[in-house]
Amino acid sequence: MKFGTNLMLGGALFAMVIIAGIFAPWLAHTDPVMAADLMYAEEPPGSAFWFGTDAQGRDIYSRVLYGARISLTVGIVSQLINTVIGVCLGLSAGYWGGWWDDFVNGLTNLMLAVPSLIFALAIMAILNPGLTSLLIALGLTNWSFTCRIARASALSLKSQGYVQAAKVLGYGDLRIMLTQLLPNMLGPIIVIGTLGMGGAVLAEATLSFLGLGIRPPFPSWGSMLSDAREQITTAPWISIFPGLAIFVTVLGLNLLGDGLRDILDPHSRSRRA
Amino acid sequence: MLSYLVRRILQTVPIILAVAFLVFVMFSVIPGTFAASLSDDGRAIVDVTVVERMNKEFGLNDPLYVRFGKYVGQLAQFDLGMSFRTRQPVTKVLADRMWPTLQLSFAAMLFAIAIGVPLGFIAAMRSGSFVDTISMVVAVSGLSLPKFWLGLLLMYLFALVLGWLPSFGYGDGSLRYLILPSIALGVAPMALLARTTRAAVLDIMNADFVRTARAKGMSESRVVRWHLTRNALVLILTTVGLQFGTVIGQAVVVEKLFSWPGIGSLLVDSVTLRDIPVVQGAILAIVLFFLFVNTLVDVLCAVIDPRIKYT
C-alpha cells in the first residue's frame, strides 16, 4: 500500500467513529435504551429505520451510534492505562537494571504466558460486569509489548552522550527518564498504543458478547451481537450493523497504527509486518 | 541438544507456578461463594446450613495460605480438585473437553498456514503489484474482523442460506462440523501470517547472501528454495507458535458461538456459574498448552536454524 494511504484512510475511519460517538445524541433518531416499541419489532432496514430494528423494536442505527461511545471509551482509556503501566515499568527497568529489571522481566514473561483475553476474562469473572470492570480488566492485561519496547529503548538510550551529559549536570533519575529518555521512545510507543486500542475495542466486544462485559440493555456492539444471535434466521440485519461498526473501528485503528509506524518508527519500515 | 530441551522445559516451571498462584489468589478474593451464587441467581433457594455444609465440604472456611498449600500439593499430583457443580474431578472434566479444543485450534492454524503463508510469499515476490495490494488489504481486514461476527456471518451464509454445513454443535465430530468454526478462528492468524511472511521474505530478498547467490548465477527457483524459504521459515515458525497460543485463547468465543464442547466454552460457562475449580483448571490448561507449543517452536527453530545456539 502506498505511503500515507494507510494513515489517511485509517484516520478518516477513526474520525468517523469519534464523530458518531460524540454527536450520538444529535445524530440518533431515538433513545437507544428506552425507545422500544414491539409494534416495530424486527423491521428490516428502510427509510424510517436505516439499519432496521431489533427484537424489542429499538432502532439499531441509534444503538450503533451510542455503542461507539462505549467502544471508544474502553479502547482509549484501557489502552492509556496499559501504556502508562508499560512505560513506567519498562523505562525504569531498562534504566535502573539490577533486581528491578529481573522482576519486571519476570512479570512481563508471566503476562506473555497467559493469553490476554483469558486474563481479562478471569478478571471480569471476579469483578461485576460493567464499564469500570472492563477498563480495569483490559487496562491491566495488555501492557507487556509496550513494556518490552520501553525497556529495550531505555537500555540502548541510556548510554547515549546526552543522557550521560544530563547525569553529569546532576539531573535526578526521574528527570532523566522523563525529559531525556521518554521523548526519544515515544514513536514506537504511540504506534503500539494505536494498534492496542484496536485490540481493546475487539476485546470489549468479545467480553460483552460473552455476557461478561457491558450488560444489556446498554448498547455495546458486542452485547448487541450477542442478542442478535437468536434472530439470525428471521432478522440478519440485527447482526450485520453492530459487527460492521466494530470492524470499521478496528480497521481504522489498525490502518492508523500502520500509517503512524511509517512516519514515527521509520527503522521498522523494511521489516514491517 | 537434549540439555537445551531440558533447560527450556525447566524455564517454564516458575511461570506455571506463578500462573497457578495468580489464578488461585484472584479467585480466592471473590466475594460470594458458589453456594451463595446458587441462590443469587435464583436457580435454587439454598439455606444457610447447606451453604455452610458446602463450604466445609470444599474446605472454603480454611485460611487462604492453607488452601493454597493444599492446592499446590494437589497440583503436584495432577489433581485439580473437584467441580463444585458436577462433583467430578476437574482433570476428568478437562480431559473430556481437551480433544475438541485441540481439533479446533489445529484446524484453524492449518487454515491460517495454508492460506496465509502462500499469500504473503506471493505478495512479497510481486511487491508493489496489484496482487500485493489486494493481499495486504485482505490481511489488514482479517486482523480487524471480530471473530464472533465473522462466525455469525459464516453461519448465516453457509448453514442457514445455502444449507451446505451444519450451523453449530460438534455432532459426531466429523469434518463438516469443524469447517465453519475453524475458519472463523483461523482468519486472524491467517492475516498475521500473511503479513509476517511478506515482511520476512522482503527482508531476506535484500540480504547480501541472496544477492551473492544471484550474482554467482544460481537459478531463481534455487534461490527461492534454498535461501528465501529456509530463512523465512524460522520467522514464520515463531509466528505460528505465538499465534497458536493466541488461537487457544481466542477459541473461547468461537467455541461459545458454535456451541463447540471445548475448554473455552467450559471456561465461560464455569465463570458464569462460579465453578471456581473448573475455571482455575481451564486457565491452567490453556496456559500449559501455550507454553508447551512455544517451547516446541523454540526447539524446532533451533533445529532448523544452525545459527541459534543451544544455550
Coordinates of C-alpha atoms in Angstrom, one line a residue:
Chain A
M1 CA 0.0 0.0 0.0
K2 CA 1.2 3.5 -0.8
F3 CA 2.9 5.5 1.9
G4 CA 0.3 7.7 3.6
T5 CA -2.7 5.9 2.3
N6 CA -2.9 3.9 5.5
L7 CA -2.7 7.0 7.6
M8 CA -5.4 8.9 5.7
L9 CA -7.8 6.0 5.4
G10 CA -7.3 4.9 9.0
G11 CA -7.6 8.4 10.3
A12 CA -10.8 9.1 8.3
L13 CA -12.4 5.9 9.6
F14 CA -11.4 6.5 13.2
A15 CA -12.5 10.2 12.9
M16 CA -15.9 9.0 11.6
V17 CA -16.4 6.8 14.7
I18 CA -15.3 9.5 17.1
I19 CA -17.8 11.9 15.5
A20 CA -20.5 9.3 15.7
G21 CA -19.8 8.8 19.4
I22 CA -19.6 12.4 20.3
F23 CA -22.6 13.6 18.4
A24 CA -24.7 10.5 19.0
P25 CA -27.5 12.4 20.9
W26 CA -28.0 14.7 17.8
L27 CA -27.4 12.1 15.1
A28 CA -29.6 9.3 16.7
H29 CA -33.2 9.1 15.8
T30 CA -34.5 7.6 19.1
D31 CA -33.3 6.9 22.6
P32 CA -31.0 3.8 22.4
V33 CA -32.4 2.1 25.5
M34 CA -35.8 3.3 26.3
A35 CA -37.4 3.7 22.8
A36 CA -38.6 0.1 22.4
D37 CA -41.8 -0.5 20.5
L38 CA -42.9 -4.0 19.9
M39 CA -45.1 -2.8 17.1
Y40 CA -42.0 -2.3 15.1
A41 CA -40.0 -5.3 16.2
E42 CA -37.6 -6.8 13.6
E43 CA -38.4 -4.2 10.9
P44 CA -35.9 -4.6 8.0
P45 CA -33.7 -1.6 7.1
G46 CA -35.7 1.2 5.4
S47 CA -36.3 4.9 5.3
A48 CA -37.8 5.0 8.8
F49 CA -35.2 2.7 10.4
W50 CA -32.0 3.0 8.5
F51 CA -30.4 -0.1 10.0
G52 CA -33.7 -1.8 10.9
T53 CA -35.0 -2.6 14.4
D54 CA -34.2 -5.4 16.8
A55 CA -36.4 -7.9 18.6
Q56 CA -37.6 -5.2 21.1
G57 CA -38.3 -2.8 18.3
R58 CA -35.4 -0.5 19.1
D59 CA -33.8 1.5 16.2
I60 CA -30.5 -0.3 15.5
Y61 CA -29.0 2.8 13.9
S62 CA -29.4 4.8 17.1
R63 CA -28.0 2.0 19.2
V64 CA -24.9 1.6 17.0
L65 CA -24.2 5.3 17.3
Y66 CA -24.4 5.2 21.1
G67 CA -22.4 2.0 21.0
A68 CA -19.5 4.0 19.7
R69 CA -19.3 5.8 23.0
I70 CA -18.7 2.6 24.9
S71 CA -16.2 1.1 22.5
L72 CA -14.2 4.3 22.2
T73 CA -14.2 4.9 26.0
V74 CA -13.0 1.4 26.6
G75 CA -10.5 1.4 23.7
I76 CA -8.9 4.7 24.6
V77 CA -8.9 4.6 28.4
S78 CA -7.8 1.0 28.8
Q79 CA -5.0 1.4 26.3
L80 CA -3.9 4.6 28.1
I81 CA -3.7 2.6 31.3
N82 CA -1.7 -0.1 29.5
T83 CA 0.6 2.4 28.0
V84 CA 1.3 4.1 31.4
I85 CA 2.0 0.8 33.1
G86 CA 4.1 -0.5 30.3
V87 CA 6.2 2.7 30.0
C88 CA 6.7 3.1 33.8
L89 CA 7.8 -0.5 34.2
G90 CA 9.8 -0.8 31.0
L91 CA 11.5 2.6 31.3
S92 CA 12.5 2.2 34.9
A93 CA 13.6 -1.5 34.4
G94 CA 15.8 -0.6 31.4
Y95 CA 17.3 2.5 33.1
W96 CA 17.9 1.1 36.6
G97 CA 18.6 -2.6 35.7
G98 CA 19.5 -4.9 38.6
W99 CA 16.9 -6.8 40.6
W100 CA 14.1 -4.4 39.5
D101 CA 14.9 -5.3 35.9
D102 CA 14.8 -9.0 36.7
F103 CA 11.5 -8.6 38.5
V104 CA 9.9 -6.6 35.6
N105 CA 11.2 -9.1 33.1
G106 CA 9.7 -12.0 35.1
L107 CA 6.4 -10.1 35.3
T108 CA 6.4 -9.5 31.6
N109 CA 7.1 -13.1 30.8
L110 CA 4.2 -14.1 33.1
M111 CA 1.9 -11.7 31.2
L112 CA 3.0 -13.1 27.9
A113 CA 2.4 -16.6 29.0
V114 CA -1.3 -16.0 29.7
P115 CA -3.4 -15.2 26.6
S116 CA -4.6 -11.7 27.3
L117 CA -8.3 -12.5 26.5
I118 CA -8.2 -15.3 29.1
F119 CA -6.6 -13.0 31.7
A120 CA -9.2 -10.3 31.0
L121 CA -12.0 -12.9 31.2
A122 CA -10.7 -14.1 34.6
I123 CA -10.7 -10.5 35.9
M124 CA -14.2 -9.9 34.6
A125 CA -15.2 -13.1 36.4
I126 CA -14.1 -11.6 39.7
L127 CA -15.5 -8.1 39.2
N128 CA -19.1 -7.5 38.3
P129 CA -19.9 -6.8 34.6
G130 CA -19.8 -3.1 33.8
L131 CA -17.7 -0.3 32.3
T132 CA -15.3 0.2 35.2
S133 CA -14.6 -3.5 35.4
L134 CA -13.9 -3.6 31.7
L135 CA -11.5 -0.7 32.0
I136 CA -9.6 -2.5 34.8
A137 CA -9.6 -5.9 33.1
L138 CA -8.4 -4.6 29.7
G139 CA -6.1 -1.9 31.2
L140 CA -4.1 -4.4 33.3
T141 CA -3.7 -7.2 30.8
N142 CA -2.1 -5.8 27.7
W143 CA 1.0 -3.8 28.7
S144 CA 3.7 -6.4 28.0
F145 CA 4.6 -5.2 24.5
T146 CA 4.8 -1.6 25.5
C147 CA 6.9 -2.6 28.4
R148 CA 9.3 -4.6 26.2
I149 CA 9.7 -1.7 23.8
A150 CA 10.2 0.9 26.5
R151 CA 12.8 -1.3 28.3
A152 CA 14.7 -2.0 25.1
S153 CA 14.8 1.7 24.2
A154 CA 15.8 2.7 27.7
L155 CA 18.7 0.2 27.5
S156 CA 20.0 1.5 24.3
L157 CA 19.4 5.2 25.0
K158 CA 21.0 5.3 28.5
S159 CA 24.5 5.0 27.1
Q160 CA 23.9 7.9 24.7
G161 CA 26.1 11.0 25.2
Y162 CA 23.2 13.4 26.0
V163 CA 22.0 11.1 28.8
Q164 CA 25.5 10.9 30.2
A165 CA 25.7 14.7 30.0
A166 CA 22.4 15.1 31.8
K167 CA 23.8 12.8 34.6
V168 CA 27.0 14.9 34.9
L169 CA 24.8 18.0 35.1
G170 CA 23.3 16.4 38.2
Y171 CA 19.8 15.6 36.8
G172 CA 17.9 13.2 39.0
D173 CA 16.9 9.8 37.7
L174 CA 13.3 10.7 37.3
R175 CA 14.1 13.9 35.4
I176 CA 16.4 12.0 33.1
M177 CA 13.8 9.3 32.4
L178 CA 11.1 11.9 31.7
T179 CA 13.0 14.5 29.8
Q180 CA 15.8 12.6 28.1
L181 CA 14.6 9.0 27.6
L182 CA 10.8 9.2 27.2
P183 CA 10.6 11.7 24.3
N184 CA 13.0 9.6 22.3
M185 CA 11.0 6.4 22.6
L186 CA 7.5 7.9 22.0
G187 CA 7.3 7.0 18.3
P188 CA 7.1 3.2 18.7
I189 CA 5.0 3.5 21.8
I190 CA 2.4 5.6 20.1
V191 CA 2.3 3.0 17.3
I192 CA 1.8 0.1 19.7
G193 CA -0.8 2.2 21.6
T194 CA -2.8 2.8 18.5
L195 CA -2.8 -0.9 17.5
G196 CA -3.5 -1.8 21.1
M197 CA -6.6 0.4 21.1
G198 CA -8.0 -1.6 18.2
G199 CA -7.3 -4.8 20.2
A200 CA -9.1 -3.3 23.2
V201 CA -12.1 -2.4 21.2
L202 CA -12.2 -6.0 19.9
A203 CA -11.7 -7.4 23.4
E204 CA -14.5 -5.3 24.8
A205 CA -16.9 -6.5 22.1
T206 CA -15.8 -10.1 22.8
L207 CA -16.3 -9.9 26.5
S208 CA -19.7 -8.2 26.1
F209 CA -20.6 -10.8 23.6
L210 CA -19.8 -13.5 26.1
G211 CA -22.0 -11.7 28.6
L212 CA -19.1 -10.6 30.8
G213 CA -18.7 -7.0 29.7
I214 CA -21.4 -4.4 29.2
R215 CA -24.7 -5.9 30.1
P216 CA -27.9 -5.3 28.0
P217 CA -29.9 -3.1 27.6
F218 CA -26.9 -0.7 27.3
P219 CA -25.9 -0.5 23.6
S220 CA -22.5 -2.1 23.4
W221 CA -21.7 -3.5 20.0
G222 CA -20.7 -6.9 21.5
S223 CA -23.8 -7.4 23.6
M224 CA -26.0 -6.3 20.7
L225 CA -24.4 -9.1 18.6
S226 CA -25.0 -11.5 21.5
D227 CA -28.7 -10.7 21.4
A228 CA -28.8 -10.8 17.6
R229 CA -27.7 -14.4 17.6
E230 CA -31.2 -15.5 18.4
Q231 CA -32.7 -13.7 15.5
I232 CA -30.1 -14.6 12.8
T233 CA -32.7 -16.6 10.8
T234 CA -35.5 -14.0 10.9
A235 CA -33.6 -10.7 11.1
P236 CA -30.0 -11.0 9.9
W237 CA -29.6 -7.2 9.8
I238 CA -29.5 -7.1 13.6
S239 CA -26.2 -8.9 13.4
I240 CA -24.8 -7.1 10.4
F241 CA -24.6 -3.5 11.6
P242 CA -23.1 -3.7 15.1
G243 CA -20.4 -6.1 13.7
L244 CA -19.7 -3.7 10.8
A245 CA -19.3 -0.9 13.3
I246 CA -16.7 -3.0 15.3
F247 CA -14.9 -3.9 12.0
V248 CA -14.7 -0.3 10.8
T249 CA -13.4 1.0 14.1
V250 CA -10.7 -1.7 14.5
L251 CA -9.8 -1.4 10.8
G252 CA -9.4 2.3 11.2
L253 CA -7.2 1.9 14.2
N254 CA -5.1 -0.8 12.6
L255 CA -4.6 1.3 9.4
L256 CA -3.8 4.4 11.6
G257 CA -1.2 2.4 13.5
D258 CA 0.4 1.1 10.4
G259 CA 0.5 4.6 8.9
L260 CA 1.9 6.1 12.1
R261 CA 4.6 3.4 12.1
D262 CA 5.7 4.5 8.6
I263 CA 6.2 8.0 10.0
L264 CA 7.2 7.6 13.6
D265 CA 9.2 4.4 13.5
P266 CA 10.9 4.5 10.2
H267 CA 13.6 1.9 11.2
S268 CA 11.0 -0.8 11.2
R269 CA 9.6 0.1 7.8
S270 CA 11.6 -2.6 6.0
R271 CA 10.7 -5.3 8.5
R272 CA 7.1 -4.1 8.7
A273 CA 4.8 -7.0 9.5
Chain B
M1 CA 20.5 -30.5 22.1
L2 CA 19.0 -32.6 24.9
S3 CA 20.2 -30.3 27.6
Y4 CA 18.8 -27.3 25.7
L5 CA 15.4 -29.1 25.6
V6 CA 15.6 -29.8 29.3
R7 CA 16.6 -26.3 30.1
R8 CA 13.8 -24.8 28.0
I9 CA 11.3 -27.1 29.8
L10 CA 12.6 -26.2 33.2
Q11 CA 12.3 -22.5 32.4
T12 CA 8.6 -22.9 32.1
V13 CA 8.2 -24.3 35.7
P14 CA 8.4 -20.9 37.5
I15 CA 5.9 -19.4 35.1
I16 CA 3.4 -22.3 35.6
L17 CA 3.7 -21.9 39.4
A18 CA 3.3 -18.1 39.2
V19 CA 0.2 -18.5 37.0
A20 CA -1.2 -21.1 39.4
F21 CA -0.6 -18.7 42.3
L22 CA -2.1 -15.8 40.5
V23 CA -5.2 -17.7 39.4
F24 CA -5.6 -19.1 42.9
V25 CA -5.3 -15.7 44.6
M26 CA -7.6 -14.0 42.1
F27 CA -10.4 -16.4 42.6
S28 CA -10.0 -16.6 46.4
V29 CA -10.7 -13.0 46.8
I30 CA -14.1 -13.1 45.0
P31 CA -16.8 -12.1 47.3
G32 CA -19.5 -14.7 47.4
T33 CA -19.1 -18.4 47.2
F34 CA -20.5 -20.9 44.7
A35 CA -23.2 -21.9 47.2
A36 CA -24.3 -18.4 47.7
S37 CA -24.3 -17.7 44.0
L38 CA -26.8 -20.5 43.5
S39 CA -29.4 -18.6 45.5
D40 CA -28.3 -15.2 44.0
D41 CA -29.2 -16.3 40.5
G42 CA -32.5 -17.7 41.7
R43 CA -31.6 -21.1 40.3
A44 CA -32.1 -22.7 43.7
I45 CA -33.0 -21.4 47.1
V46 CA -30.2 -22.5 49.3
D47 CA -30.5 -22.2 53.1
V48 CA -27.7 -21.2 55.4
T49 CA -27.0 -24.8 56.6
V50 CA -26.5 -26.0 53.0
V51 CA -24.1 -23.1 52.3
E52 CA -22.2 -23.9 55.5
R53 CA -22.0 -27.6 54.6
M54 CA -20.8 -26.9 51.1
N55 CA -18.1 -24.5 52.4
K56 CA -17.0 -27.2 54.8
E57 CA -17.0 -29.9 52.1
F58 CA -14.8 -27.9 49.7
G59 CA -12.6 -26.6 52.5
L60 CA -13.6 -23.0 51.8
N61 CA -13.5 -22.0 55.5
D62 CA -9.8 -22.5 55.8
P63 CA -7.4 -19.6 55.7
L64 CA -6.0 -18.6 52.3
Y65 CA -2.5 -19.9 52.8
V66 CA -3.8 -23.3 54.0
R67 CA -5.9 -23.5 50.9
F68 CA -3.1 -22.5 48.6
G69 CA -0.7 -25.1 50.2
K70 CA -3.3 -27.8 49.7
Y71 CA -3.9 -26.6 46.2
V72 CA -0.2 -26.8 45.2
G73 CA 0.1 -30.2 46.9
Q74 CA -2.8 -31.5 44.8
L75 CA -1.4 -29.8 41.7
A76 CA 1.8 -31.8 42.1
Q77 CA -0.2 -34.9 41.9
F78 CA -2.1 -33.6 38.8
D79 CA -5.2 -33.2 41.0
L80 CA -7.1 -30.0 40.2
G81 CA -9.8 -30.5 42.7
M82 CA -13.5 -31.2 42.2
S83 CA -16.0 -29.3 40.3
F84 CA -18.5 -27.5 42.6
R85 CA -21.3 -28.1 40.1
T86 CA -20.9 -31.7 38.9
R87 CA -18.7 -33.0 41.7
Q88 CA -16.5 -34.7 39.1
P89 CA -12.7 -34.4 39.3
V90 CA -11.6 -31.3 37.3
T91 CA -9.0 -33.3 35.4
K92 CA -11.7 -35.5 34.1
V93 CA -13.9 -32.6 33.1
L94 CA -10.9 -31.0 31.3
A95 CA -9.8 -34.3 29.6
D96 CA -13.3 -34.6 28.1
R97 CA -13.1 -31.1 26.6
M98 CA -9.4 -31.2 25.5
W99 CA -9.8 -33.0 22.2
P100 CA -12.4 -30.7 20.7
T101 CA -10.4 -27.7 21.5
L102 CA -7.2 -29.2 20.1
Q103 CA -9.1 -30.2 16.9
L104 CA -10.5 -26.7 16.5
S105 CA -7.2 -25.0 17.1
F106 CA -5.2 -27.3 14.8
A107 CA -7.8 -26.9 12.1
A108 CA -7.7 -23.1 12.5
M109 CA -3.9 -23.0 12.3
L110 CA -3.9 -25.3 9.3
F111 CA -6.3 -23.0 7.6
A112 CA -4.1 -20.0 8.6
I113 CA -0.9 -21.5 7.4
A114 CA -2.3 -22.9 4.1
I115 CA -3.7 -19.5 3.1
G116 CA -1.5 -17.0 4.9
V117 CA 2.0 -18.2 4.1
P118 CA 1.4 -18.5 0.3
L119 CA -0.4 -15.2 0.3
G120 CA 2.5 -13.5 2.0
F121 CA 5.0 -15.2 -0.3
I122 CA 3.2 -14.1 -3.5
A123 CA 2.8 -10.6 -2.1
A124 CA 6.5 -10.3 -1.4
M125 CA 7.6 -11.8 -4.8
R126 CA 5.4 -9.3 -6.6
S127 CA 6.0 -6.4 -4.2
G128 CA 4.1 -3.3 -5.1
S129 CA 1.9 -5.0 -7.6
F130 CA -1.9 -5.3 -7.6
V131 CA -1.7 -8.8 -6.1
D132 CA 0.4 -7.3 -3.2
T133 CA -2.1 -4.6 -2.5
I134 CA -5.1 -6.9 -2.6
S135 CA -3.4 -9.5 -0.3
M136 CA -2.4 -6.8 2.2
V137 CA -5.9 -5.4 2.2
V138 CA -7.2 -8.9 2.9
A139 CA -4.6 -9.2 5.7
V140 CA -5.4 -6.0 7.5
S141 CA -9.2 -6.7 7.2
G142 CA -8.7 -10.2 8.6
L143 CA -7.0 -8.7 11.6
S144 CA -9.8 -6.3 12.2
L145 CA -12.7 -8.7 12.0
P146 CA -14.3 -9.7 15.2
K147 CA -14.3 -13.5 15.2
F148 CA -17.8 -13.9 16.6
W149 CA -19.2 -11.6 13.9
L150 CA -17.4 -13.5 11.2
G151 CA -18.6 -16.7 12.7
L152 CA -22.2 -15.4 12.7
L153 CA -22.0 -14.3 9.1
L154 CA -20.5 -17.7 8.0
M155 CA -23.2 -19.5 10.0
Y156 CA -25.8 -17.4 8.3
L157 CA -24.5 -17.8 4.8
F158 CA -23.2 -21.4 4.7
A159 CA -25.6 -23.0 7.2
L160 CA -28.9 -21.1 7.0
V161 CA -29.0 -19.7 3.5
L162 CA -27.1 -22.3 1.5
G163 CA -27.5 -25.2 3.9
W164 CA -24.2 -26.7 3.0
L165 CA -22.8 -27.1 6.5
P166 CA -24.3 -27.6 10.0
S167 CA -24.8 -24.3 11.8
F168 CA -23.4 -25.2 15.1
G169 CA -22.5 -28.1 17.5
Y170 CA -20.0 -30.8 17.5
G171 CA -22.2 -33.5 16.0
D172 CA -20.3 -36.7 15.5
G173 CA -17.1 -34.9 15.5
S174 CA -16.8 -35.1 11.7
L175 CA -15.1 -32.5 9.4
R176 CA -18.4 -30.9 8.4
Y177 CA -18.9 -29.5 11.9
L178 CA -15.3 -28.3 12.1
I179 CA -15.2 -26.2 8.9
L180 CA -17.1 -23.0 9.9
P181 CA -15.6 -22.6 13.4
S182 CA -12.1 -23.2 12.3
I183 CA -12.4 -20.6 9.5
A184 CA -13.9 -18.1 12.0
L185 CA -11.0 -18.8 14.3
G186 CA -8.3 -19.0 11.6
V187 CA -8.8 -15.8 9.7
A188 CA -6.9 -13.5 12.2
P189 CA -3.8 -15.7 12.4
M190 CA -4.0 -16.2 8.6
A191 CA -3.9 -12.4 8.2
L192 CA -1.0 -12.0 10.6
L193 CA 0.9 -14.9 8.9
A194 CA 0.5 -13.3 5.5
R195 CA 1.9 -10.0 6.8
T196 CA 4.8 -11.7 8.7
T197 CA 5.7 -13.9 5.7
R198 CA 5.6 -10.9 3.3
A199 CA 7.9 -8.9 5.6
A200 CA 10.3 -11.8 6.2
V201 CA 10.6 -12.6 2.5
L202 CA 11.1 -8.9 1.6
D203 CA 13.8 -8.6 4.2
I204 CA 15.6 -11.7 3.1
M205 CA 15.4 -10.7 -0.6
N206 CA 17.5 -7.7 0.1
A207 CA 20.1 -9.7 2.1
D208 CA 23.6 -10.0 0.9
F209 CA 23.7 -13.7 0.7
V210 CA 20.7 -13.7 -1.7
R211 CA 22.4 -11.1 -3.9
T212 CA 25.6 -13.2 -3.9
A213 CA 23.6 -16.3 -4.8
R214 CA 22.1 -14.5 -7.7
A215 CA 25.4 -13.0 -8.8
K216 CA 27.0 -16.3 -9.0
G217 CA 24.3 -17.4 -11.4
M218 CA 22.1 -19.5 -9.2
S219 CA 18.7 -20.1 -10.8
E220 CA 15.8 -18.2 -9.4
S221 CA 14.0 -21.3 -8.3
R222 CA 17.0 -22.5 -6.3
V223 CA 17.4 -19.0 -4.7
V224 CA 13.8 -19.2 -3.6
R225 CA 14.0 -22.8 -2.4
W226 CA 17.4 -22.7 -0.7
H227 CA 17.7 -19.2 0.6
L228 CA 14.4 -17.5 0.8
T229 CA 12.2 -20.3 2.1
R230 CA 14.6 -21.7 4.6
N231 CA 15.4 -18.3 6.1
A232 CA 11.9 -17.2 6.2
L233 CA 10.8 -20.4 7.8
V234 CA 12.3 -19.5 11.2
L235 CA 10.3 -16.3 11.4
I236 CA 7.2 -17.9 10.1
L237 CA 7.5 -20.8 12.6
T238 CA 7.9 -18.4 15.5
T239 CA 4.8 -16.5 14.4
V240 CA 2.9 -19.8 14.1
G241 CA 3.9 -20.8 17.6
L242 CA 2.9 -17.4 19.1
Q243 CA -0.4 -17.4 17.1
F244 CA -1.2 -20.9 18.3
G245 CA -1.3 -19.8 21.8
T246 CA -3.4 -16.8 20.9
V247 CA -5.8 -19.1 19.0
I248 CA -6.3 -21.3 22.0
G249 CA -7.2 -18.2 24.0
Q250 CA -9.4 -16.8 21.3
A251 CA -11.1 -20.2 20.8
V252 CA -13.2 -19.2 23.9
V253 CA -15.5 -17.0 21.9
V254 CA -15.7 -19.2 18.8
E255 CA -16.5 -22.2 20.9
K256 CA -19.2 -20.3 22.7
L257 CA -20.7 -19.1 19.4
F258 CA -20.7 -22.5 17.8
S259 CA -21.6 -24.4 20.9
W260 CA -18.4 -26.3 20.5
P261 CA -17.8 -28.6 23.5
G262 CA -14.2 -27.4 24.2
I263 CA -12.2 -25.9 27.1
G264 CA -13.1 -22.4 26.0
S265 CA -16.9 -22.8 26.3
L266 CA -16.3 -24.8 29.5
L267 CA -14.4 -21.8 30.9
V268 CA -17.1 -19.3 30.0
D269 CA -19.9 -21.5 31.4
S270 CA -17.9 -22.1 34.6
V271 CA -17.2 -18.4 35.0
T272 CA -20.9 -17.7 34.8
L273 CA -21.7 -20.4 37.3
R274 CA -18.7 -19.5 39.6
D275 CA -17.4 -23.1 39.4
I276 CA -14.0 -21.9 40.5
P277 CA -12.0 -25.2 40.5
V278 CA -13.0 -25.7 36.8
V279 CA -12.2 -22.1 36.0
Q280 CA -8.7 -22.4 37.6
G281 CA -8.1 -25.7 35.9
A282 CA -9.2 -24.5 32.5
I283 CA -7.0 -21.4 32.7
L284 CA -4.0 -23.5 33.8
A285 CA -4.7 -26.0 30.9
I286 CA -4.7 -23.1 28.4
V287 CA -1.5 -21.6 29.8
L288 CA 0.2 -25.0 29.9
F289 CA -0.7 -25.6 26.3
F290 CA 0.5 -22.2 25.2
L291 CA 3.9 -22.8 27.0
F292 CA 4.2 -26.2 25.5
V293 CA 3.7 -25.0 21.9
N294 CA 6.1 -22.2 22.3
T295 CA 8.8 -24.4 23.8
L296 CA 8.3 -26.8 20.9
V297 CA 8.6 -23.9 18.4
D298 CA 11.8 -22.7 20.1
V299 CA 13.3 -26.2 19.8
L300 CA 12.2 -26.6 16.2
C301 CA 13.7 -23.2 15.3
A302 CA 17.0 -24.3 16.9
V303 CA 16.9 -27.5 14.8
I304 CA 16.2 -25.6 11.5
D305 CA 18.5 -22.7 12.1
P306 CA 22.0 -23.7 12.9
R307 CA 22.8 -20.0 13.9
I308 CA 20.7 -20.4 17.0
K309 CA 22.9 -21.8 19.7
Y310 CA 21.7 -24.3 22.2
T311 CA 22.3 -22.1 25.2

